[in-house]
XYZ file of N, CA and C in Angstrom:
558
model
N 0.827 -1.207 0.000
C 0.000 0.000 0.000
C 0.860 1.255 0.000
N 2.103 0.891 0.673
C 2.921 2.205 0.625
C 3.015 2.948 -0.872
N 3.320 1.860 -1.610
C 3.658 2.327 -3.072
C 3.059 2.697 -4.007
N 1.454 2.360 -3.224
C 0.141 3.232 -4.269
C 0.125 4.596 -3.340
N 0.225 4.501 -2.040
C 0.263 5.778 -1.630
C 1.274 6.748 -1.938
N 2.509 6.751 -2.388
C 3.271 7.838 -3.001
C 2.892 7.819 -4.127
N 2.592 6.616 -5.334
C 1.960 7.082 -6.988
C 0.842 7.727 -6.641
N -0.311 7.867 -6.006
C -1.470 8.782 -5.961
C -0.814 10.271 -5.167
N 0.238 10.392 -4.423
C 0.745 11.771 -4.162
C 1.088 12.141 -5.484
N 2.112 11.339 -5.854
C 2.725 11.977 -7.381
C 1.986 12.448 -8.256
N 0.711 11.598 -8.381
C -0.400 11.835 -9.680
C -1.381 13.011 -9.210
N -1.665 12.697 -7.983
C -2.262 13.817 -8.055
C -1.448 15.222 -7.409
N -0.223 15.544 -7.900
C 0.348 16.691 -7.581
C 0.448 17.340 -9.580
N 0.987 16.386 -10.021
C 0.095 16.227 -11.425
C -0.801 16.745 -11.525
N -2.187 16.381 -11.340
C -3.194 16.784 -11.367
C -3.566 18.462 -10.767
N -2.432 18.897 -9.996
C -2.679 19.976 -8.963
C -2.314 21.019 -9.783
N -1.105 20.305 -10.752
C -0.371 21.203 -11.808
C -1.366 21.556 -13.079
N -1.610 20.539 -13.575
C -2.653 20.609 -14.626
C -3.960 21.848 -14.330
N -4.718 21.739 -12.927
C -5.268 22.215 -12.595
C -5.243 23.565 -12.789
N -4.062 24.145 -12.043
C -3.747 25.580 -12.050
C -3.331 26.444 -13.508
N -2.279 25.445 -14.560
C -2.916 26.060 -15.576
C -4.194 25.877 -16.500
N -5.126 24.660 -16.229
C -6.520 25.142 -16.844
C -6.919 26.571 -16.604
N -6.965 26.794 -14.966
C -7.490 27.724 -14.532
C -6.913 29.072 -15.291
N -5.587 29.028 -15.506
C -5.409 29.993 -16.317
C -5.770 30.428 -17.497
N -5.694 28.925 -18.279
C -5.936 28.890 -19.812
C -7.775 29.502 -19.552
N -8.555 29.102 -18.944
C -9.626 29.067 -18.063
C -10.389 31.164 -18.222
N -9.045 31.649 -17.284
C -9.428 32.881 -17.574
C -9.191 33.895 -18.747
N -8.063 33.088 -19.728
C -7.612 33.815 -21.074
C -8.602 33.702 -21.845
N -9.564 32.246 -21.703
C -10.238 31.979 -22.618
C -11.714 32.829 -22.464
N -11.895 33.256 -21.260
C -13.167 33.405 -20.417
C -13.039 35.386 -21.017
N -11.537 35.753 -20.904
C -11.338 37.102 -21.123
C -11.575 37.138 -22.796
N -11.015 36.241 -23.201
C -10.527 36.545 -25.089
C -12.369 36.373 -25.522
N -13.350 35.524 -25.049
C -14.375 35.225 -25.417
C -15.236 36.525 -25.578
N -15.383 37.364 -23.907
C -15.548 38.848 -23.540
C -15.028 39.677 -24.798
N -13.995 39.655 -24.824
C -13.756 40.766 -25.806
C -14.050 40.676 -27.484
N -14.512 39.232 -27.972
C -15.099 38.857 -28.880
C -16.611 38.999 -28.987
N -17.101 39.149 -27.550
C -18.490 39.813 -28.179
C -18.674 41.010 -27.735
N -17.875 41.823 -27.392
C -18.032 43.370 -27.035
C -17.607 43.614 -28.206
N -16.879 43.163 -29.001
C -15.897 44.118 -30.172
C -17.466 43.498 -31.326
N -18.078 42.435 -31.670
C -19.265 42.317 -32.252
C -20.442 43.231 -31.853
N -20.727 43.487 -30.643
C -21.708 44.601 -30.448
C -21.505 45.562 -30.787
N -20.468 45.914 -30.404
C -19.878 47.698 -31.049
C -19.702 47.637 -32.060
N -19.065 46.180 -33.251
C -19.160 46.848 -34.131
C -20.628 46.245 -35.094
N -21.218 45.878 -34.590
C -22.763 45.716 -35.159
C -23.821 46.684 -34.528
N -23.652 46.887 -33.531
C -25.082 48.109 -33.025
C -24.563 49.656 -33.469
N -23.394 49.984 -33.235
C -22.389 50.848 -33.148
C -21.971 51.749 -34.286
N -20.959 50.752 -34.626
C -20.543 51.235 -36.093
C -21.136 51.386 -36.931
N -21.630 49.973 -37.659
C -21.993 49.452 -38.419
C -24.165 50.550 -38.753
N -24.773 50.400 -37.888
C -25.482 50.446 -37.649
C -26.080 52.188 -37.611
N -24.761 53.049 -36.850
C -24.841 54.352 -36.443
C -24.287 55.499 -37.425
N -23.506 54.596 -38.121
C -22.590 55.131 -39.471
C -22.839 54.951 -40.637
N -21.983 55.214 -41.482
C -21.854 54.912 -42.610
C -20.880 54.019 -43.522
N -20.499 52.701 -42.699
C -19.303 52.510 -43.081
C -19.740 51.698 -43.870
N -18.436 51.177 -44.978
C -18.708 50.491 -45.980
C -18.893 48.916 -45.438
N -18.342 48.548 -43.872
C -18.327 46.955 -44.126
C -19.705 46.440 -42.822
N -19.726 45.446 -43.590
C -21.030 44.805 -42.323
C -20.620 44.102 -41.666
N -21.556 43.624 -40.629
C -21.207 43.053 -39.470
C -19.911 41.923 -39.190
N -19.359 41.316 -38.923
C -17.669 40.734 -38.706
C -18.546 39.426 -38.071
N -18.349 37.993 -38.993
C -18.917 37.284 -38.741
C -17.754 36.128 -37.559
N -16.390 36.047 -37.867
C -15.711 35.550 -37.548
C -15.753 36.251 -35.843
N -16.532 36.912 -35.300
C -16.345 37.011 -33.689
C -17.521 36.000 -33.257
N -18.811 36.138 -33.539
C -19.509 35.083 -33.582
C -19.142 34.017 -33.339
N -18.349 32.745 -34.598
C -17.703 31.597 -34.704
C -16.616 31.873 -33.119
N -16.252 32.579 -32.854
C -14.696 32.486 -31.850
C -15.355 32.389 -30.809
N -16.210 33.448 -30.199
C -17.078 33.305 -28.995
C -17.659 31.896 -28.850
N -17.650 31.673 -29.794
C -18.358 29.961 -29.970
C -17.468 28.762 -29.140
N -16.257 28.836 -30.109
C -15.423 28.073 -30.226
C -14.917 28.156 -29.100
N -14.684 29.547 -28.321
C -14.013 29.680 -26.914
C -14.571 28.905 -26.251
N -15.921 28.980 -25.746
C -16.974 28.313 -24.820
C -16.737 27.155 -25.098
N -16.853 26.314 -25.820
C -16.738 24.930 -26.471
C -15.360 24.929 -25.049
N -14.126 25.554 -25.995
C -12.967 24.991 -25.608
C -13.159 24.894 -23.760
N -13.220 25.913 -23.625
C -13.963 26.451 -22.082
C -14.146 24.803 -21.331
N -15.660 24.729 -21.900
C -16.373 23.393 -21.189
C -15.897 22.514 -21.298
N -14.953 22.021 -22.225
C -13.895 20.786 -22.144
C -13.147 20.359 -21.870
N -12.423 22.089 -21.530
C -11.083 22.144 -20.460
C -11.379 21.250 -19.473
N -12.370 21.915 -18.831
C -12.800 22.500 -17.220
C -13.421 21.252 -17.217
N -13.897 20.470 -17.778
C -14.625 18.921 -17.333
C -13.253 18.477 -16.454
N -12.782 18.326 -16.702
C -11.684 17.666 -15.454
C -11.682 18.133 -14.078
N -11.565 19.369 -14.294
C -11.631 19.877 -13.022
C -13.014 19.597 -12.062
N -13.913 19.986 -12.729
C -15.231 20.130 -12.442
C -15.404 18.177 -11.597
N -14.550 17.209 -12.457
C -14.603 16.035 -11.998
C -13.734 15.925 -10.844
N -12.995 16.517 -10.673
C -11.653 16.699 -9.481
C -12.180 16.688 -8.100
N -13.535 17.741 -8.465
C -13.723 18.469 -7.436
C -14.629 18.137 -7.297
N -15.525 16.962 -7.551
C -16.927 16.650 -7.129
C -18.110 17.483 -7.645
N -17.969 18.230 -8.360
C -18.963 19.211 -8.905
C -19.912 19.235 -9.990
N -19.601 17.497 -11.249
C -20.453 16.933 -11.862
C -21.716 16.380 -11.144
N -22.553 16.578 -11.748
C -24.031 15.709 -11.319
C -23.621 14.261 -10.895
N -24.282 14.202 -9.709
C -24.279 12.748 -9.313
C -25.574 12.349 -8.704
N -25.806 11.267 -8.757
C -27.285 10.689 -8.316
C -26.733 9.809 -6.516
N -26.817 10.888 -5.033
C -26.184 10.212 -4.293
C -27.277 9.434 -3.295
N -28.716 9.322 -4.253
C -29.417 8.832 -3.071
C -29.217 7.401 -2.416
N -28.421 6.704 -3.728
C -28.109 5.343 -3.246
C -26.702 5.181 -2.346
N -25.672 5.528 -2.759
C -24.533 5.616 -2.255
C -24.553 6.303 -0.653
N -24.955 7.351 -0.511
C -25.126 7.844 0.531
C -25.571 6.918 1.490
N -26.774 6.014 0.849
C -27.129 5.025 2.377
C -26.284 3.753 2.431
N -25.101 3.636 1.743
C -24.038 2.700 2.182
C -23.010 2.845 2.436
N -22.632 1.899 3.403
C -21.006 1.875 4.102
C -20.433 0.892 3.585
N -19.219 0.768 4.175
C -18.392 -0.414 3.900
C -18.451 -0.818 2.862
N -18.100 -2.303 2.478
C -17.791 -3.022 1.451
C -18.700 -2.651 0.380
N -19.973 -2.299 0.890
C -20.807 -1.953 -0.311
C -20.755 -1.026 -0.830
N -20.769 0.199 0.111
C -20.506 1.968 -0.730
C -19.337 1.573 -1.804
N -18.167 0.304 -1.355
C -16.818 0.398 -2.107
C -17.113 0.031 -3.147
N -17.825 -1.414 -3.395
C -17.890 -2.170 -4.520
C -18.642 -1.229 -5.318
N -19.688 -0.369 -4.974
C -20.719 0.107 -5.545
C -19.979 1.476 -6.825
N -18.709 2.257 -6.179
C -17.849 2.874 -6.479
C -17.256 2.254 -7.547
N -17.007 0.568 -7.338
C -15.876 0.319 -8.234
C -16.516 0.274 -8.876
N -17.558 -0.160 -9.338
C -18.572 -0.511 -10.890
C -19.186 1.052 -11.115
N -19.212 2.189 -10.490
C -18.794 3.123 -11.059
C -17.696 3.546 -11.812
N -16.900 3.597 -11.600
C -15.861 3.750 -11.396
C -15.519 2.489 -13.036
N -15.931 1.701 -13.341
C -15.701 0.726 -14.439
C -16.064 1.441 -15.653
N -17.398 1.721 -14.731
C -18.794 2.052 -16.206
C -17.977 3.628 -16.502
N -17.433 4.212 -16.057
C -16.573 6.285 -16.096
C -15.443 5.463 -17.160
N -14.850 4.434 -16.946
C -13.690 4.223 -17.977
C -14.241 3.777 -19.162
N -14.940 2.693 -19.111
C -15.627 2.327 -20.257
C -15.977 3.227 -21.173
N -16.752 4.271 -20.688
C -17.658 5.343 -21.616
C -16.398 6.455 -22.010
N -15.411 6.902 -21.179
C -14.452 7.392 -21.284
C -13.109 7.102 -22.353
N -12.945 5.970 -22.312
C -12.466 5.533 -23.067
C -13.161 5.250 -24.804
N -14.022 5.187 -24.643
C -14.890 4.657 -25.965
C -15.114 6.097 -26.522
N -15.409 7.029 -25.668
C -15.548 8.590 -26.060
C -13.942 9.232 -26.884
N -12.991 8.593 -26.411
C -11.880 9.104 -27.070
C -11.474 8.396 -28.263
N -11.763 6.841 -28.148
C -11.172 6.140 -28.695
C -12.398 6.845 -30.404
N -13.750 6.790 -30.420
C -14.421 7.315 -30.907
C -14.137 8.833 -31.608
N -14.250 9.475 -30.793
C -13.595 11.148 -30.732
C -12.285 11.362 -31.521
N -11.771 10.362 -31.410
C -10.440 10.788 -32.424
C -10.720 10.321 -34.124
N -11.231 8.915 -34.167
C -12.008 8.318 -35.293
C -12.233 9.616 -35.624
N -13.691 10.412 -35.116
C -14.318 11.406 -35.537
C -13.676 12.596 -36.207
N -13.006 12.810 -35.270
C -11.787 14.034 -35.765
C -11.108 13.616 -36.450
N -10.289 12.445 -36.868
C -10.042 11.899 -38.638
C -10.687 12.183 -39.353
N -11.805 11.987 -39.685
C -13.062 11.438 -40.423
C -12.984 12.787 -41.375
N -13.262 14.213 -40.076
C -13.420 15.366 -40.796
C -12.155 16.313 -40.664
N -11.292 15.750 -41.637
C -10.022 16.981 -41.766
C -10.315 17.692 -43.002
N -11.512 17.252 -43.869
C -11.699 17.917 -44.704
C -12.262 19.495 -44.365
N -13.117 19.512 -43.603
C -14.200 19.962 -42.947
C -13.180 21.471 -42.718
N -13.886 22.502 -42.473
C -13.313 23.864 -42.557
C -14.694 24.860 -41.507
N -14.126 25.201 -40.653
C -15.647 26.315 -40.130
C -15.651 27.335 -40.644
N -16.874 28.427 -40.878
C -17.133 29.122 -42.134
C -16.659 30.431 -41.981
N -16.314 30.854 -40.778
C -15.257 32.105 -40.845
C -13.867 32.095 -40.942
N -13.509 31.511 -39.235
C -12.196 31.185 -39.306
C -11.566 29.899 -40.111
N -11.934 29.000 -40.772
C -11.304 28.364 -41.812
C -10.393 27.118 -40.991
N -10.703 26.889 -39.215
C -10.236 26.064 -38.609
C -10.735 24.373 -39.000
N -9.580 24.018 -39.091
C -9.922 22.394 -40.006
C -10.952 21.524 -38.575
N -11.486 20.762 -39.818
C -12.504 19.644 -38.672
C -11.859 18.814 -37.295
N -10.767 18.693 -37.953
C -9.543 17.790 -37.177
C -9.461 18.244 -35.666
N -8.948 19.835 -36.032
C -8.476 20.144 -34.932
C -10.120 20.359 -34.113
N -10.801 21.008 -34.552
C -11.951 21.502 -34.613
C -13.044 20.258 -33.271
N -12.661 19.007 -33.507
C -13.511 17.723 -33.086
C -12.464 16.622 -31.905
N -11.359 17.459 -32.155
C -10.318 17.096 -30.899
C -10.780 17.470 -29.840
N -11.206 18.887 -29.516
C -11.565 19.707 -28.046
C -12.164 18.680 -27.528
N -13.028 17.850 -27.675
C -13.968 16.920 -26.650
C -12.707 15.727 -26.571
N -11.959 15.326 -27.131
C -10.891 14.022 -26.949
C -10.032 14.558 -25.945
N -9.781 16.148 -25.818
C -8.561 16.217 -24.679
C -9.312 16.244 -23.607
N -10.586 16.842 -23.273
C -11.612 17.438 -22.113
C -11.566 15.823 -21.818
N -12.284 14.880 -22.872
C -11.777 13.102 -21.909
C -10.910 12.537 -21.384
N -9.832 13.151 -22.300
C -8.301 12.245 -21.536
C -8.430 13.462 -20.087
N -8.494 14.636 -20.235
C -8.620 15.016 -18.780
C -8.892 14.133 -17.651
N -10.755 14.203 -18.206
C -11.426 13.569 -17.301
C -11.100 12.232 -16.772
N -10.595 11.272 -17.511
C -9.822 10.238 -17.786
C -8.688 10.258 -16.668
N -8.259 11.135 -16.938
C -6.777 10.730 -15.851
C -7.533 11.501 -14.497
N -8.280 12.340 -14.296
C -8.659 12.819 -12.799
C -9.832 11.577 -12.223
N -9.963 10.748 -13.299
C -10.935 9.452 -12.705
C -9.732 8.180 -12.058
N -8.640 8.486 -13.010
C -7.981 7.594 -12.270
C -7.048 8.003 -11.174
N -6.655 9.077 -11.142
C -6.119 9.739 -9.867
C -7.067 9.327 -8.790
N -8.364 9.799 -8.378
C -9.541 9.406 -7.327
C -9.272 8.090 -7.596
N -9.457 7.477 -8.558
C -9.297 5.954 -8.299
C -8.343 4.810 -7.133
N -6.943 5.762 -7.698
C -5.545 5.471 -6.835
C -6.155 5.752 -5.331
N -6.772 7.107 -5.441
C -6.913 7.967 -3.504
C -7.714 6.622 -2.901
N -8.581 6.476 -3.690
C -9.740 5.107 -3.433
C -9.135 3.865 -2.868
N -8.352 3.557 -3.557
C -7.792 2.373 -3.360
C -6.461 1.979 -2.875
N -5.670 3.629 -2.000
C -5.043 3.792 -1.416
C -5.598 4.115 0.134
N -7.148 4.562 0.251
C -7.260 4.894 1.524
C -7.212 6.452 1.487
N -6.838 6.888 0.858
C -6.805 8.840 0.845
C -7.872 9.168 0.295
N -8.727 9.221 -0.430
C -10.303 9.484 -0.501
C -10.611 8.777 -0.639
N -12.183 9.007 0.249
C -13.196 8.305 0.712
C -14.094 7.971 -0.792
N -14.702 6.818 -1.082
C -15.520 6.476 -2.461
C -16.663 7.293 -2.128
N -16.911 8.005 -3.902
C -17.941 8.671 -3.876
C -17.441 10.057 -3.082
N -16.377 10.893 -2.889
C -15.991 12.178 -2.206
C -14.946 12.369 -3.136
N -14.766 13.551 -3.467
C -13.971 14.203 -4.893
C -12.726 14.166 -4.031
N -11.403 14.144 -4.759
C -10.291 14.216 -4.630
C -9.516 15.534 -3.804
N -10.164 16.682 -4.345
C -10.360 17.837 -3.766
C -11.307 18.576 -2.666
N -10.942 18.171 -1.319
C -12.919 18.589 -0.885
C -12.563 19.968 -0.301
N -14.073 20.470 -0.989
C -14.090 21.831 -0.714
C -13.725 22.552 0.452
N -13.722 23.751 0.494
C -13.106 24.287 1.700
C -14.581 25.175 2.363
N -15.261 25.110 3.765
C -16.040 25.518 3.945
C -15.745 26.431 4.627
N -16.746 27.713 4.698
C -16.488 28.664 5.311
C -17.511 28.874 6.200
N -16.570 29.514 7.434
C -16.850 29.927 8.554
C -18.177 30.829 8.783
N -19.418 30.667 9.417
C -19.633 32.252 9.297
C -19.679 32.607 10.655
């Protein structure tokens, strides 16, 4: 047990790393998105609208604001899994202890790889499929375009198996996120 307990320190210090720059990538993406639809309002209500200029509305902020959010929610699935903050159904789990809350975890815990795995293994197929494929402003190929959901899995993917290790090391409890929140005082 010693030796799953330092690989789940290691992995999830990993995970601690990963974390902190999502969060960054997190707020560039959250800022660059902002300024893609302020610079579309102004220049569609604004300019466009108040003036006389020769060009119309700028369709390529549209597509980006898009694409940000996308990237956004796929990042952040990992995290969001880190931290216990996906939907979970705990009316059953909650009323078991012991061996059963565990086993009940592990066939969770089966069925998260299964679908996880099949989602990437799938997801990349997919993103082959369309390298033809082009989006209609920015001209970003299908490829790259149908990847965003294959990395947001391998995320999720490795923060399922990090909890997995805590699980089966004794450092988190089954069914309690890897990260538990910090409550405040009042």
């Amino acid at each position: 047990m010693r030796n799953i307990d330092k690989l789940f320190f290691r992995v999830k210090k990993i995970s601690d790393w990963i974390e902190i720059a999502i969060k960054y990538m997190a707020s560039l993406l959250i800022f660059l998105c902002a300024v893609c639809v302020f610079f579309q309002v102004v220049n569609r209500y604004i300019l466009v609208k108040q003036t006389l200029f020769p060009w119309k509305s700028v369709p390529w902020t549209d597509e980006m604001s898009k694409l940000l959010m996308v990237i956004l929610a796929f990042l952040c699935m990992g995290v969001c899994y880190k931290h216990g903050e996906l939907s979970r159904a705990d009316m059953v789990y909650s009323k078991l202890s012991g061996w059963k809350k565990k086993a009940l975890y592990y066939i969770e815990f089966v069925c998260i790889v299964i679908f996880l795995v099949a989602a990437i293994i799938y997801g990349i197929k997919f993103a082959n499929a369309n390298k033809i494929f082009r989006t209609e402003s920015l001209f970003i190929p299908g490829n790259v375009l149908y990847s965003i959901p294959v990395v947001g899995f391998i995320l999720m993917l490795f923060n399922a198996l990090v909890e997995f290790l805590g699980v089966i090391s004794g450092n988190v409890e089954p069914f309690e996120s890897v990260e538990k929140p910090e409550v405040e005082e009042e």
